Amino acid sequence: ETGVTQSPTHLIKTRGQQVTLRCSSQSGHNTVSWYQQALGQGPQFIFQYYREEENGRGNFPPRFSGLQFPNYSSELNVNALELDDSALYLCASSPGAGSPYEQYFGPGTRLTVT
Amino acid sequence: DAKTTQPPSMDCAEGRAANLPCNHSTISGNEYVYWYRQIHSQGPQYIIHGLKNNETNEMASLIITEDRKSSTLILPHATLRDTAVYYCIVRVLTGGGNKLTFGTGTQLKVEL
């Protein structure tokens, strides 16, 4: 059984550009959540996808968008990158969308915006 | 959403029990208490969760007070590999789903 994987590991972008981050969920999991973790802070919830539909969103602007595919893998897209978007982006999968399912995190993608 | 309060840092000697406290005085009756940890430069790792009763698994024990306003995560025999940031989280629901609201956690340092 493979765990949650994310790609790429590291990424450097310029302010104003667009970026796509990818996540493969753990086998048997139909729910994917995305988090942003700034340096020295705890992860902040961006949004969650359950069976290809957005199923909850945190306090992030619309330029943060996502997709979930039929195989339950997911993408996070960020448009018009800002310097403050520099962070570790974490993907987590779970076997369901409701409590008390625990979430299993991937290693993250480190995004640097210059 | 219920908020949690944790000490910013703690030290523990290797082989001794590490007891990490968490205050969640505004927790609602149907909210679970979850613990995750994050070793440097890795994604958070699920440890344990509970609603009312004390829980134990192969990693740790979770003690929840009777009024549910606080809890303690116990690592019975801490090792150097347990050095990490430990997050106490109260599980909330968002629409039909859920999210984890992380605070700044407790940096546990296990030393020889």
Short mmCIF file of N, CA, C and O in Angstrom, two decimals, chain A residues 35 37 41-45 48 55-57 88 90 97-103 105-107, chain B residues 32 34 36 38 41-44 46 49 87 91 93-100 102-104:
data_model
loop_
_atom_site.label_atom_id
_atom_site.label_comp_id
_atom_site.label_asym_id
_atom_site.label_seq_id
_atom_site.Cartn_x
_atom_site.Cartn_y
_atom_site.Cartn_z
N TYR A 35 -3.39 21.90 2.46
CA TYR A 35 -3.02 22.83 3.51
C TYR A 35 -1.80 23.64 3.07
O TYR A 35 -0.95 23.14 2.33
N GLN A 37 1.45 25.71 4.73
CA GLN A 37 2.20 25.89 5.97
C GLN A 37 3.34 26.89 5.76
O GLN A 37 4.34 26.58 5.11
N GLN A 41 4.85 28.22 11.27
CA GLN A 41 3.42 28.18 11.58
C GLN A 41 2.87 26.77 11.41
O GLN A 41 3.49 25.93 10.76
N GLY A 42 1.69 26.53 11.96
CA GLY A 42 1.00 25.28 11.71
C GLY A 42 0.33 25.32 10.35
O GLY A 42 0.09 26.39 9.79
N PRO A 43 0.01 24.17 9.79
CA PRO A 43 -0.69 24.13 8.49
C PRO A 43 -2.05 24.81 8.56
O PRO A 43 -2.75 24.71 9.57
N GLN A 44 -2.41 25.50 7.48
CA GLN A 44 -3.71 26.17 7.38
C GLN A 44 -4.52 25.51 6.27
O GLN A 44 -4.03 25.33 5.15
N PHE A 45 -5.75 25.17 6.58
CA PHE A 45 -6.64 24.47 5.65
C PHE A 45 -6.99 25.37 4.47
O PHE A 45 -7.47 26.49 4.64
N GLN A 48 -11.00 21.11 0.67
CA GLN A 48 -11.09 19.65 0.65
C GLN A 48 -11.93 19.23 -0.55
O GLN A 48 -12.91 19.90 -0.92
N ASN A 55 -15.57 20.31 -1.02
CA ASN A 55 -16.38 19.90 0.12
C ASN A 55 -16.03 20.71 1.36
O ASN A 55 -16.12 20.23 2.46
N GLY A 56 -15.63 21.93 1.17
CA GLY A 56 -15.25 22.76 2.31
C GLY A 56 -14.04 23.59 1.90
O GLY A 56 -13.17 23.12 1.17
N ARG A 57 -14.00 24.83 2.36
CA ARG A 57 -12.94 25.74 1.96
C ARG A 57 -12.55 26.61 3.14
O ARG A 57 -13.41 27.04 3.92
N LEU A 88 5.16 25.68 2.46
CA LEU A 88 5.08 24.24 2.21
C LEU A 88 3.61 23.90 1.99
O LEU A 88 2.76 24.25 2.81
N LEU A 90 0.83 21.08 1.68
CA LEU A 90 0.62 19.71 2.12
C LEU A 90 -0.71 19.19 1.60
O LEU A 90 -1.71 19.89 1.61
N ALA A 97 -15.07 11.71 4.16
CA ALA A 97 -15.06 13.16 4.36
C ALA A 97 -15.52 13.57 5.74
O ALA A 97 -15.35 14.70 6.14
N GLY A 98 -16.12 12.67 6.49
CA GLY A 98 -16.64 13.07 7.78
C GLY A 98 -15.81 12.57 8.93
O GLY A 98 -15.12 11.57 8.85
N SER A 99 -15.90 13.27 10.02
CA SER A 99 -15.24 12.82 11.23
C SER A 99 -15.73 11.43 11.59
O SER A 99 -16.88 11.12 11.37
N PRO A 100 -14.97 10.52 12.15
CA PRO A 100 -13.65 10.75 12.72
C PRO A 100 -12.50 10.22 11.87
O PRO A 100 -11.49 9.83 12.39
N TYR A 101 -12.66 10.26 10.55
CA TYR A 101 -11.57 9.73 9.73
C TYR A 101 -10.30 10.56 9.92
O TYR A 101 -10.31 11.76 9.78
N GLU A 102 -9.20 9.87 10.20
CA GLU A 102 -7.94 10.58 10.30
C GLU A 102 -7.42 10.87 8.91
O GLU A 102 -7.82 10.24 7.93
N GLN A 103 -6.55 11.86 8.81
CA GLN A 103 -5.98 12.27 7.55
C GLN A 103 -4.51 11.88 7.49
O GLN A 103 -3.79 12.02 8.48
N PHE A 105 -0.98 12.54 5.65
CA PHE A 105 -0.32 13.61 4.93
C PHE A 105 0.82 13.11 4.05
O PHE A 105 1.53 12.16 4.40
N GLY A 106 0.99 13.81 2.93
CA GLY A 106 2.15 13.61 2.09
C GLY A 106 3.32 14.44 2.60
O GLY A 106 3.18 15.18 3.58
N PRO A 107 4.47 14.34 1.93
CA PRO A 107 5.67 15.04 2.39
C PRO A 107 5.67 16.53 2.08
O PRO A 107 6.47 17.28 2.63
N TYR B 32 -14.15 15.83 18.35
CA TYR B 32 -13.10 14.93 18.76
C TYR B 32 -11.82 15.70 19.04
O TYR B 32 -11.57 16.76 18.47
N TYR B 34 -7.85 15.39 18.45
CA TYR B 34 -6.86 14.69 17.64
C TYR B 34 -5.46 15.18 17.99
O TYR B 34 -5.27 16.34 18.34
N TYR B 36 -1.58 15.17 16.22
CA TYR B 36 -0.67 14.91 15.12
C TYR B 36 0.71 15.38 15.55
O TYR B 36 0.85 16.22 16.44
N GLN B 38 4.68 16.55 13.73
CA GLN B 38 5.38 16.87 12.51
C GLN B 38 6.87 16.91 12.80
O GLN B 38 7.34 17.81 13.51
N SER B 41 10.55 19.07 8.42
CA SER B 41 10.55 18.94 6.96
C SER B 41 9.73 17.75 6.44
O SER B 41 9.89 17.34 5.30
N GLN B 42 8.86 17.21 7.28
CA GLN B 42 7.97 16.14 6.82
C GLN B 42 6.51 16.58 6.98
O GLN B 42 6.23 17.59 7.64
N GLY B 43 5.59 15.83 6.39
CA GLY B 43 4.18 16.10 6.60
C GLY B 43 3.75 15.65 7.98
O GLY B 43 4.36 14.75 8.58
N PRO B 44 2.69 16.23 8.52
CA PRO B 44 2.19 15.80 9.83
C PRO B 44 1.79 14.33 9.83
O PRO B 44 1.34 13.80 8.81
N TYR B 46 -0.47 11.39 11.85
CA TYR B 46 -1.54 11.12 12.81
C TYR B 46 -1.00 10.28 13.96
O TYR B 46 -0.23 9.33 13.75
N HIS B 49 -6.68 9.78 18.39
CA HIS B 49 -7.80 10.68 18.61
C HIS B 49 -8.77 10.07 19.61
O HIS B 49 -8.74 8.84 19.84
N TYR B 87 0.87 18.66 17.62
CA TYR B 87 -0.31 19.50 17.48
C TYR B 87 -1.52 18.82 18.11
O TYR B 87 -1.82 17.65 17.79
N ARG B 91 -11.48 18.56 16.13
CA ARG B 91 -12.01 18.31 14.80
C ARG B 91 -13.31 19.06 14.58
O ARG B 91 -14.23 18.97 15.37
N LEU B 93 -16.37 20.39 11.59
CA LEU B 93 -17.03 20.03 10.34
C LEU B 93 -17.20 21.27 9.48
O LEU B 93 -17.49 22.35 9.98
N THR B 94 -16.96 21.15 8.21
CA THR B 94 -17.17 22.23 7.27
C THR B 94 -18.07 21.73 6.18
O THR B 94 -17.66 20.91 5.36
N GLY B 95 -19.27 22.17 6.17
CA GLY B 95 -20.22 21.64 5.19
C GLY B 95 -20.38 20.16 5.42
O GLY B 95 -20.62 19.72 6.52
N GLY B 96 -20.21 19.38 4.38
CA GLY B 96 -20.32 17.94 4.54
C GLY B 96 -19.00 17.30 4.87
O GLY B 96 -18.90 16.10 5.02
N GLY B 97 -17.96 18.11 5.02
CA GLY B 97 -16.64 17.55 5.23
C GLY B 97 -16.05 17.93 6.56
O GLY B 97 -16.77 18.10 7.54
N ASN B 98 -14.77 18.06 6.63
CA ASN B 98 -14.11 18.40 7.88
C ASN B 98 -12.78 19.05 7.55
O ASN B 98 -12.27 18.94 6.45
N LYS B 99 -12.21 19.74 8.49
CA LYS B 99 -10.89 20.31 8.31
C LYS B 99 -10.15 20.18 9.63
O LYS B 99 -10.76 20.05 10.69
N LEU B 100 -8.84 20.21 9.57
CA LEU B 100 -8.01 20.24 10.76
C LEU B 100 -7.53 21.66 10.96
O LEU B 100 -6.95 22.25 10.05
N PHE B 102 -4.93 23.68 12.75
CA PHE B 102 -3.67 23.56 13.49
C PHE B 102 -3.35 24.87 14.18
O PHE B 102 -3.53 25.94 13.63
N GLY B 103 -2.85 24.77 15.42
CA GLY B 103 -2.26 25.93 16.08
C GLY B 103 -0.77 25.92 15.83
O GLY B 103 -0.31 25.42 14.79
N THR B 104 0.00 26.43 16.76
CA THR B 104 1.46 26.43 16.61
C THR B 104 2.11 25.24 17.29
O THR B 104 3.30 25.00 17.12
#
